[in-house]
Short mmCIF file of C-alpha atoms and ligand atoms in Angstrom, two decimals:
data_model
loop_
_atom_site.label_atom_id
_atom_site.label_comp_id
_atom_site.label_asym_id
_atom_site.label_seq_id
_atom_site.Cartn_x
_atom_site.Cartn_y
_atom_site.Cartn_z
CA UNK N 1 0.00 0.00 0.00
CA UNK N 2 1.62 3.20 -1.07
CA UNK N 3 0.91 6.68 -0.79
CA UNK N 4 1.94 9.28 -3.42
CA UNK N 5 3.55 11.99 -1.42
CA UNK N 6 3.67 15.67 -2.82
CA UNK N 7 5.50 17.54 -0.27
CA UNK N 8 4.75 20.96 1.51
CA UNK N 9 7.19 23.10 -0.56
CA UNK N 10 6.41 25.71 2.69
CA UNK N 11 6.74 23.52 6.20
CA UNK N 12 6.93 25.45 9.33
CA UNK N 13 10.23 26.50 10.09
CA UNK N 14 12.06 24.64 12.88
CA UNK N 15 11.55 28.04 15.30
CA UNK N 16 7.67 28.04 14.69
CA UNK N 17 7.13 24.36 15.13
CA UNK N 18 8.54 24.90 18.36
CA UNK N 19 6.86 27.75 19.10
CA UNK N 20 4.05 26.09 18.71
CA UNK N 21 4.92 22.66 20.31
CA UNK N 22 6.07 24.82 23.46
CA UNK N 23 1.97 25.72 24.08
CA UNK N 24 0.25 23.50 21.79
CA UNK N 25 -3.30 24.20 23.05
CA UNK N 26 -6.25 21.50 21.26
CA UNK N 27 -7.26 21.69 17.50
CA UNK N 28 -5.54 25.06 17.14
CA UNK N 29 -2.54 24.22 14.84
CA UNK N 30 -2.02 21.35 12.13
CA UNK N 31 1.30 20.02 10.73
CA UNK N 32 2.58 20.66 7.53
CA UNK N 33 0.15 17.77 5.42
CA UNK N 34 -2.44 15.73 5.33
CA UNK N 35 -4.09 12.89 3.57
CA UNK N 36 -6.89 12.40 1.04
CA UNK N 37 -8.13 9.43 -0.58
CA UNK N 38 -11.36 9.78 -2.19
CA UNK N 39 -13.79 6.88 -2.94
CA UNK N 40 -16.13 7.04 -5.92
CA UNK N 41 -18.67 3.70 -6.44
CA UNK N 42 -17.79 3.20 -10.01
CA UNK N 43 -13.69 2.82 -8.54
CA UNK N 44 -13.83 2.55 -5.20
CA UNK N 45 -10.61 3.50 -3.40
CA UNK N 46 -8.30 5.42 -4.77
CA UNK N 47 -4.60 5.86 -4.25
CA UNK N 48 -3.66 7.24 -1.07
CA UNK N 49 -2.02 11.06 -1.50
CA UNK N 50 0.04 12.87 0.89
CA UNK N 51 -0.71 16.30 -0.03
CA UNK N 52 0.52 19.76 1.73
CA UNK N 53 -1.89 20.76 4.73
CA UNK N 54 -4.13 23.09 3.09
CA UNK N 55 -7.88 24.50 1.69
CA UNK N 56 -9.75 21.80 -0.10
CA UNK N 57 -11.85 22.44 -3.09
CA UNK N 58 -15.58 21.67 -3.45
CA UNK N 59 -17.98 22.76 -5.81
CA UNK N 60 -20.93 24.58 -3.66
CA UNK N 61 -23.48 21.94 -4.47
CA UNK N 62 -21.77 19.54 -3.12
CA UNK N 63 -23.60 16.96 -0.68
CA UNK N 64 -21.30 17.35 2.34
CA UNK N 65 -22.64 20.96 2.43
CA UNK N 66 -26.01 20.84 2.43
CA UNK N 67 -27.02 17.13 3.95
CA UNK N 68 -24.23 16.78 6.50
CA UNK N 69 -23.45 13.36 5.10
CA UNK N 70 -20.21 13.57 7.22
CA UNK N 71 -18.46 10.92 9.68
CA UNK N 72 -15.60 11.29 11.62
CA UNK N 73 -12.61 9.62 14.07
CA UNK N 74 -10.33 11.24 16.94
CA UNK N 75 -7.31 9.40 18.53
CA UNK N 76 -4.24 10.15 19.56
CA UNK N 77 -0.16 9.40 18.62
CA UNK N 78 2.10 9.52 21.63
CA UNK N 79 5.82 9.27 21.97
CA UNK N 80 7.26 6.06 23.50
CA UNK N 81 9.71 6.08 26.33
CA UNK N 82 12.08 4.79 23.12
CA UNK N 83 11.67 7.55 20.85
CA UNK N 84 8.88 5.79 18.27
CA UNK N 85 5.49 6.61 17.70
CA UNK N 86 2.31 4.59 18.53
CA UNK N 87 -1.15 5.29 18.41
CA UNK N 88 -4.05 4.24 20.76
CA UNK N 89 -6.18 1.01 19.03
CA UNK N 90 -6.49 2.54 15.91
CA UNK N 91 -8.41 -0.38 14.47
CA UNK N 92 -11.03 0.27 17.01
CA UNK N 93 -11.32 3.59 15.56
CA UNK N 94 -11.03 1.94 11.66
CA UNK N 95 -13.67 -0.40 13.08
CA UNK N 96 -16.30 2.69 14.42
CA UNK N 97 -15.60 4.69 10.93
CA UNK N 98 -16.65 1.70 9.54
CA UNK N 99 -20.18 1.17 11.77
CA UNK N 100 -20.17 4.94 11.27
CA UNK N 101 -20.22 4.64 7.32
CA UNK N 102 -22.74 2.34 6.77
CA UNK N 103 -25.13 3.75 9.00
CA UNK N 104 -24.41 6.59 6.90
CA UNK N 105 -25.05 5.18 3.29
CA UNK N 106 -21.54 6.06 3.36
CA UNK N 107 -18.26 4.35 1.63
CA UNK N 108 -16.15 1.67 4.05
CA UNK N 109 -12.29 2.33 4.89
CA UNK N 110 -10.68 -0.50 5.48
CA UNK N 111 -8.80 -0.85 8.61
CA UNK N 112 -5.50 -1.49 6.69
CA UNK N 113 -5.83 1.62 5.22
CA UNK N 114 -6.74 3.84 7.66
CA UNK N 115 -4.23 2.66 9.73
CA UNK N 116 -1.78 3.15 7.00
CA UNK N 117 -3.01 6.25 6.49
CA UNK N 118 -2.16 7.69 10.00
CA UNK N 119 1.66 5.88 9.23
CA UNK N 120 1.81 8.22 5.82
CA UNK N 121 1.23 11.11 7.40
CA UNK N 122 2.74 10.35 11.15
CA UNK N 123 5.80 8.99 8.93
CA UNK N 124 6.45 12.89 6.84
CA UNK N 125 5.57 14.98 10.08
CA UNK N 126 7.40 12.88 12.50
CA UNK N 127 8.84 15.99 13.66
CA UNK N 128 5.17 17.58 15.17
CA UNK N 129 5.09 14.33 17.35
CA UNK N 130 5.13 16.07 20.99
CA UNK N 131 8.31 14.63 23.38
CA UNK N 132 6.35 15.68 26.80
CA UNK N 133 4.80 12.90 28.07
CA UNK N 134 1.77 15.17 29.17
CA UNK N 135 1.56 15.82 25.11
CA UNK N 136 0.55 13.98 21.99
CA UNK N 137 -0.56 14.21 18.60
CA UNK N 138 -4.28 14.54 18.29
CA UNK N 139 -5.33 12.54 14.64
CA UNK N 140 -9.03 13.40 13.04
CA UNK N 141 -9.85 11.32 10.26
CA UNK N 142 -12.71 12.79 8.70
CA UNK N 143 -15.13 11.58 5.37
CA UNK N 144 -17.11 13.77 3.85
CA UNK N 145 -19.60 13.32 0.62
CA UNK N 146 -18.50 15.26 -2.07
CA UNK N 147 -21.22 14.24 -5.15
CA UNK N 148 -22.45 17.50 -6.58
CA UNK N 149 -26.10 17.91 -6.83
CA UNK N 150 -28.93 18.84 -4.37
CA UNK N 151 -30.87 15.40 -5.27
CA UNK N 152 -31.63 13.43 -2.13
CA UNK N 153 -33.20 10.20 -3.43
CA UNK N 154 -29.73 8.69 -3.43
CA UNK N 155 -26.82 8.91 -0.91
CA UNK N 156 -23.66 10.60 -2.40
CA UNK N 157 -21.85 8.30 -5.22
CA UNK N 158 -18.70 9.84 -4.63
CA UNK N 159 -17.02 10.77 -0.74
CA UNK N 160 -13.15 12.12 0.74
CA UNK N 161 -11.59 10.23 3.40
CA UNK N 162 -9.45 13.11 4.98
CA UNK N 163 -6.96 12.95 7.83
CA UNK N 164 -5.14 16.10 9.71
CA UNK N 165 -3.24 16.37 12.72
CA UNK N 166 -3.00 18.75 15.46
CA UNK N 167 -0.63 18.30 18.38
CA UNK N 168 -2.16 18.19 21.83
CA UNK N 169 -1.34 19.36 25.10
CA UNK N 170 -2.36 18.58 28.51
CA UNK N 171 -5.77 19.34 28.61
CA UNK N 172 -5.55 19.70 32.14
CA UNK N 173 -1.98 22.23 32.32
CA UNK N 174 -2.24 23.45 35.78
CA UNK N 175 -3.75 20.62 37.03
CA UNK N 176 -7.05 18.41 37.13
CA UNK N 177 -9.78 20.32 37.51
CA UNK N 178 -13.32 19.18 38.01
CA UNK N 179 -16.35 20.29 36.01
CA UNK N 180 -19.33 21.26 37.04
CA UNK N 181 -21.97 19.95 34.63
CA UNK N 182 -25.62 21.02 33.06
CA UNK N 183 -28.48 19.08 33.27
CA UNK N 184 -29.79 19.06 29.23
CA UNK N 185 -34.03 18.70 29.69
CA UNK N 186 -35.16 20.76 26.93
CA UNK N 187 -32.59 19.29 24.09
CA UNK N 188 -31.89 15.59 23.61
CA UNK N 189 -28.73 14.58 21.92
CA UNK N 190 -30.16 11.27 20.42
CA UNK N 191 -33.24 9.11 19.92
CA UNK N 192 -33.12 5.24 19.04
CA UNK N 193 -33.04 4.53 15.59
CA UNK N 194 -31.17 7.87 15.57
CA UNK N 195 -27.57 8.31 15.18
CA UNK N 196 -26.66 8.70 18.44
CA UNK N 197 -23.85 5.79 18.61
CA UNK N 198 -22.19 7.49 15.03
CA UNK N 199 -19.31 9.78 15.33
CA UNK N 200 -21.25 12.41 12.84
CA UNK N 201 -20.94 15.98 12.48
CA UNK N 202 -24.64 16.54 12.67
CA UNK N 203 -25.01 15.40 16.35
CA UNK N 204 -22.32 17.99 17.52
CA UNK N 205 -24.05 20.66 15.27
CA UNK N 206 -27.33 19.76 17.06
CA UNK N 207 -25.66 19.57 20.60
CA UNK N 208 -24.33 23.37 20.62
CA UNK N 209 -27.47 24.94 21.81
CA UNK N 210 -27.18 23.33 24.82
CA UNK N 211 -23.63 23.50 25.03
CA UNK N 212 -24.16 27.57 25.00
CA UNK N 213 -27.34 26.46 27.64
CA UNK N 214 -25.18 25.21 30.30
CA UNK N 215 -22.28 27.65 29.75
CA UNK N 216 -24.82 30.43 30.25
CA UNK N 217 -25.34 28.41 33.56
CA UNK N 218 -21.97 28.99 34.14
CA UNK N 219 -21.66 25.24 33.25
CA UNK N 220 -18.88 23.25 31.08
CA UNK N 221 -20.39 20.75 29.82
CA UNK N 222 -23.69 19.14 29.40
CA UNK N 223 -24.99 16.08 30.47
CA UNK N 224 -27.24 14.10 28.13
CA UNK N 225 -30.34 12.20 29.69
CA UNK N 226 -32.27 9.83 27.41
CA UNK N 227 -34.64 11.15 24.58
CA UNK N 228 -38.10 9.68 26.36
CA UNK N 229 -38.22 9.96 30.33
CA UNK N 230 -34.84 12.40 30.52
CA UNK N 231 -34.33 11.13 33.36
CA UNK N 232 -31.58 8.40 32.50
CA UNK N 233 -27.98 9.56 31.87
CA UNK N 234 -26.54 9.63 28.60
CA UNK N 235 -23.15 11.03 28.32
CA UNK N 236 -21.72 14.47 29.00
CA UNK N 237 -20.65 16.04 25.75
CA UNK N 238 -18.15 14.50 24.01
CA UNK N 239 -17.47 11.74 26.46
CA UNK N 240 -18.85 9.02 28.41
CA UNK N 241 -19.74 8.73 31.92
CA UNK N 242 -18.47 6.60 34.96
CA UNK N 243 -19.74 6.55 38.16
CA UNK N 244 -18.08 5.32 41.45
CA UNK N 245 -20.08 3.48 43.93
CA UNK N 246 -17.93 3.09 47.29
CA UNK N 247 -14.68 3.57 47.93
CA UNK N 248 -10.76 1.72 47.93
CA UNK N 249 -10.62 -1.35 46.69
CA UNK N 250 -13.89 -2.17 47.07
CA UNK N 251 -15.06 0.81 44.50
CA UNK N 252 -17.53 -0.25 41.67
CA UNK N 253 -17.72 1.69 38.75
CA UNK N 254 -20.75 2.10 36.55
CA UNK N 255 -21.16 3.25 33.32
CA UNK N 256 -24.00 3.85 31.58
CA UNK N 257 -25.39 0.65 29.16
CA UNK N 258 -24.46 1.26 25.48
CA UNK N 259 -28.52 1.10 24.64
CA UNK N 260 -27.97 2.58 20.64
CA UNK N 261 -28.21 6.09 21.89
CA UNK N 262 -24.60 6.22 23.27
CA UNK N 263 -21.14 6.62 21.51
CA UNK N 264 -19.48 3.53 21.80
CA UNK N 265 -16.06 5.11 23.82
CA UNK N 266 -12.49 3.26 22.93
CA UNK N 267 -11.75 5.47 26.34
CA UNK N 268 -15.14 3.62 27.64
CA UNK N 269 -14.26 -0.12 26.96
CA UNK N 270 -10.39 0.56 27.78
CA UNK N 271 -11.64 1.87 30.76
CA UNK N 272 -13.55 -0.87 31.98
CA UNK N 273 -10.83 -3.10 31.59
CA UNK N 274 -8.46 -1.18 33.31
CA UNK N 275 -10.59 -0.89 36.17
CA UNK N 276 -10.89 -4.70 36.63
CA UNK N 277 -7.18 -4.70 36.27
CA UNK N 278 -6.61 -2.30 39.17
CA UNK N 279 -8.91 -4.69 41.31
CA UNK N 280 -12.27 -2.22 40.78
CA UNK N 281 -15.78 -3.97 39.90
CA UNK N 282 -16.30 -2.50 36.92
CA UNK N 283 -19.78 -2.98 34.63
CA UNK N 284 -22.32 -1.42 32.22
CA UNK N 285 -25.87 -0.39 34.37
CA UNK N 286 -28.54 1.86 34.33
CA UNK N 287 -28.18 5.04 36.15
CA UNK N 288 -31.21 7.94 36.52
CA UNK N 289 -30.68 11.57 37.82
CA UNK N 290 -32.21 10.75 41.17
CA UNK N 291 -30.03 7.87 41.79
CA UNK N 292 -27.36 10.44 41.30
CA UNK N 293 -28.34 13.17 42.84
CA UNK N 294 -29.56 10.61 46.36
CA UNK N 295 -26.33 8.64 45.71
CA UNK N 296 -24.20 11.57 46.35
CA UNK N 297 -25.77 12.91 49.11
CA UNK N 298 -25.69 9.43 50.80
CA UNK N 299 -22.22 9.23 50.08
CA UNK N 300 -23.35 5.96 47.78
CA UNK N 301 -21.61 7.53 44.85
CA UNK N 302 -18.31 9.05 45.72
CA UNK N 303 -16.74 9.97 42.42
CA UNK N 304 -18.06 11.06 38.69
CA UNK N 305 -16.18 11.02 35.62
CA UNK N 306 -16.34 11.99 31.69
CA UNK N 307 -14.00 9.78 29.70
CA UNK N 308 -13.05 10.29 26.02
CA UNK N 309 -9.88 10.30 23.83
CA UNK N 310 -9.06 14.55 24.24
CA UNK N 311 -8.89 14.54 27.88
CA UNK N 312 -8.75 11.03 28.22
CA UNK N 313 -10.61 10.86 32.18
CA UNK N 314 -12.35 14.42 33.34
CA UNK N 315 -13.73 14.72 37.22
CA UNK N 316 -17.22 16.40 37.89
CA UNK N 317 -17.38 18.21 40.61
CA UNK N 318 -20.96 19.35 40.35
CA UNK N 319 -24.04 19.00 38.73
CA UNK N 320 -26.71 21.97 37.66
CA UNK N 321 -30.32 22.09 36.47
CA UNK N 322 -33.69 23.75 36.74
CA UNK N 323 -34.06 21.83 39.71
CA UNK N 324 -30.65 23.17 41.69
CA UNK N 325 -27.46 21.81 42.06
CA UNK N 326 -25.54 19.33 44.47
CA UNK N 327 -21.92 18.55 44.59
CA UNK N 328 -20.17 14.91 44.28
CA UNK N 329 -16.51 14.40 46.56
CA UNK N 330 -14.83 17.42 47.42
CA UNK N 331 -16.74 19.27 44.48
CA UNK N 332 -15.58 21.73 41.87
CA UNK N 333 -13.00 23.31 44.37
CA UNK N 334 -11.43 19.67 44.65
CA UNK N 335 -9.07 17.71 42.32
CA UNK N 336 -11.43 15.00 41.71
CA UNK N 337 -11.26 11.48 43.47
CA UNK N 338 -8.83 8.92 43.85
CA UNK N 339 -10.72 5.87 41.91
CA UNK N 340 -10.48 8.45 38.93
CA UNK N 341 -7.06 9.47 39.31
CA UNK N 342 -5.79 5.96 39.39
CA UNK N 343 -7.43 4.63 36.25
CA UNK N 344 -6.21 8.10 34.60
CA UNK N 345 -2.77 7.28 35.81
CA UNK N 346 -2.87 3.37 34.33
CA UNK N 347 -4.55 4.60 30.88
CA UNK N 348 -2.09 7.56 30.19
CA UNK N 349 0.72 4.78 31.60
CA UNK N 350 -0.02 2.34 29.09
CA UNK N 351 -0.85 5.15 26.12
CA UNK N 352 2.53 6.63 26.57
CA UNK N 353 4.63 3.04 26.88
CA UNK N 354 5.03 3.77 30.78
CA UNK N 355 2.98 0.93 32.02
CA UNK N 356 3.26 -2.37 30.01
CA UNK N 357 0.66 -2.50 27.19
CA UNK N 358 -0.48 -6.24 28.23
CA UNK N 359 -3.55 -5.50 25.50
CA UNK N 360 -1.63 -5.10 22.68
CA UNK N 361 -3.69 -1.55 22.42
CA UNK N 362 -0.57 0.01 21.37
CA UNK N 363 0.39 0.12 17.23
CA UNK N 364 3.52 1.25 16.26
CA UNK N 365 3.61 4.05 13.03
CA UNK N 366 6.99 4.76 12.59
C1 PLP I 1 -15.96 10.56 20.45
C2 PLP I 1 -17.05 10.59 21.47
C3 PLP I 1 -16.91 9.97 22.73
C4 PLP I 1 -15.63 9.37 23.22
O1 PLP I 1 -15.11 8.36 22.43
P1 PLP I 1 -13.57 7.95 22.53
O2 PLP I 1 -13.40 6.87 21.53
O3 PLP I 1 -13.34 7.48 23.91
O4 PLP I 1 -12.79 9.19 22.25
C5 PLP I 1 -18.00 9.98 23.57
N1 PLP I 1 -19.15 10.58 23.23
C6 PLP I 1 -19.32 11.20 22.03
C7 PLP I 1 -20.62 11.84 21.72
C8 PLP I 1 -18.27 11.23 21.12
O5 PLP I 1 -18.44 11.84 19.94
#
């Protein structure tokens, strides 16, 4: 599998890559190229190009534009303790983009090559691979459906599978810091039958209503309760959910049931087994707001956390709505609870080549 490669004739110099890896931020700066390979159902697949990052061309009628037909992937390159580069399961994400595509009507990426993909462009921009352990390189594979015409009886005949890279820095510089969270009643993020458990554009278009919602609730994030009763919890923005029942070794953590609503976390599942590994109970359930909101003033529920591949595991420290607000641990003022802290401290261990990757999670692209 090879990838014509037309290089950037105008990289960053060496002084603004620094400057930039010094304070990388999220999603605010790319490396010097990306990949395209577009997908058309009379050829299928088409050679693999390394091109220089840049603006892409689409004519305005174009089906991307104007029926979101749009899927999309986020994981994350880190720098070994040996100098190489691995990524996170990237077949799990090949394997979502996949589920993602045909629920979609959209075209299938193999894994092969969209694994190979990430080693094209991870192989010519080596250099924007962060050396901090606290740092990484943030990858976004992206499709989009490029037919031209405003015809919907059809899905798009013709799509580009994109992929950019951004490095990443702590999300958390400073410190962990828990979030205090919005109760979402008046939106709902999915429905069954819906496309709730797709990585799509259109359900973060739809979601940033109430993401403006709770931050004029001096919120930051929202939760997400489920489309019928909202009354059982969902997810909190971009990420999943776990919640800690006791305390020590004796902890249980609870996430939320994948029910077809949910995105299907690669944090999530890791997650779980980690959790087993560090000697937690660890299993899918069923949780509603007032089992939340009673377990935390009981003390049942000692610990919340959002889990996703950006911040990898996020504390709440307290939880908003129409209703009022209670607090879970030591609450936003606190740094979040141990049971949280440990399983962030295993993940990012294993992710960065500092705890042994027993899963084979880890693939090599350099
Ligand atoms: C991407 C995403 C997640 C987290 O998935 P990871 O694979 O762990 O990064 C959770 N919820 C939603 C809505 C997402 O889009």
């Amino acid at each position: 599998m090879t990838f014509s490669v037309a290089r950037n004739p105008q990289p960053a110099s060496d002084a603004d890559r620094e400057a930039v890896l010094a304070a990388p931020g999220f999603g605010k700066h790319f490396t010097d190229h990306m990949v395209r390979i577009d997908w058309t159902v009379d050829g299928g697949w088409d050679e693999g190009r390394v091109l220089p990052y840049g603006p892409i061309s689409l004519e305005p009628a174009s089906a991307v534009l104007h029926y979101g037909q749009e899927i999309f992937e986020g994981l994350k390159a880190y720098r070994q303790v040996d100098g190489s580069v691995a990524a996170f399961r990237p077949e799990a994400n090949a394997e979502r983009m996949q589920r993602s595509a045909r629920r979609m009507a959209m075209a299938e990426l193999p894994t092969e090559l969209f694994v190979e993909s990430l080693r094209a462009l991870v192989g010519i921009d080596e250099q924007w691979v962060p050396q901090p352990v606290d740092q990484s390189l943030y990858l976004r594979p992206f499709m989009i459906a490029t037919q031209d015409g405003l015809g919907v009886n059809a899905p798009s005949s013709s799509f580009a599978y994109l992929l950019i890279a951004s490095p990443a820095g702590d999300y958390f510089s400073g410190g962990v810091r828990p979030v205090t969270v919005w109760l979402s009643t008046e939106y709902t993020r999915a429905a069954p039958g819906g496309t709730g458990e797709v990585k799509c554009g259109g359900n973060y278009a739809a979601s940033f209503a109430a993401t403006a919602e709770a931050a004029a609730h001096g919120c930051d994030q929202v939760v997400w309760l489920d489309a019928f009763e909202h009354r059982w919890v969902e997810e909190m923005g971009s990420n999943n959910l776990g919640f800690v029942f006791g305390s020590g070794p004796g902890a249980r953590i609870v996430t939320p049931a994948l029910t077809g609503t949910l995105l299907p976390g690669i944090t999530r599942t890791s997650l779980l087994e980690v959790a087993t590994e560090l000697g937690y109970t660890a299993e899918e359930g069923k949780i509603s707001v007032e089992e939340w909101r009673d377990g935390c003033a009981s003390g049942a529920i000692t610990e919340v956390f959002g889990c996703g591949t950006a911040a990898v595991v996020t504390p709440i420290g307290a939880v908003r709505s129409a209703d009022g607000e209670f607090t879970i641990g030591d609450g936003p003022a606190g740094a979040g609870g141990p049971v949280t802290a440990a399983l962030r401290e295993r993940l990012v261990g294993i992710q960065t080549g500092r705890v042994e990757d027993t899963h084979g999670w880890m693939t090599r692209l350099n």
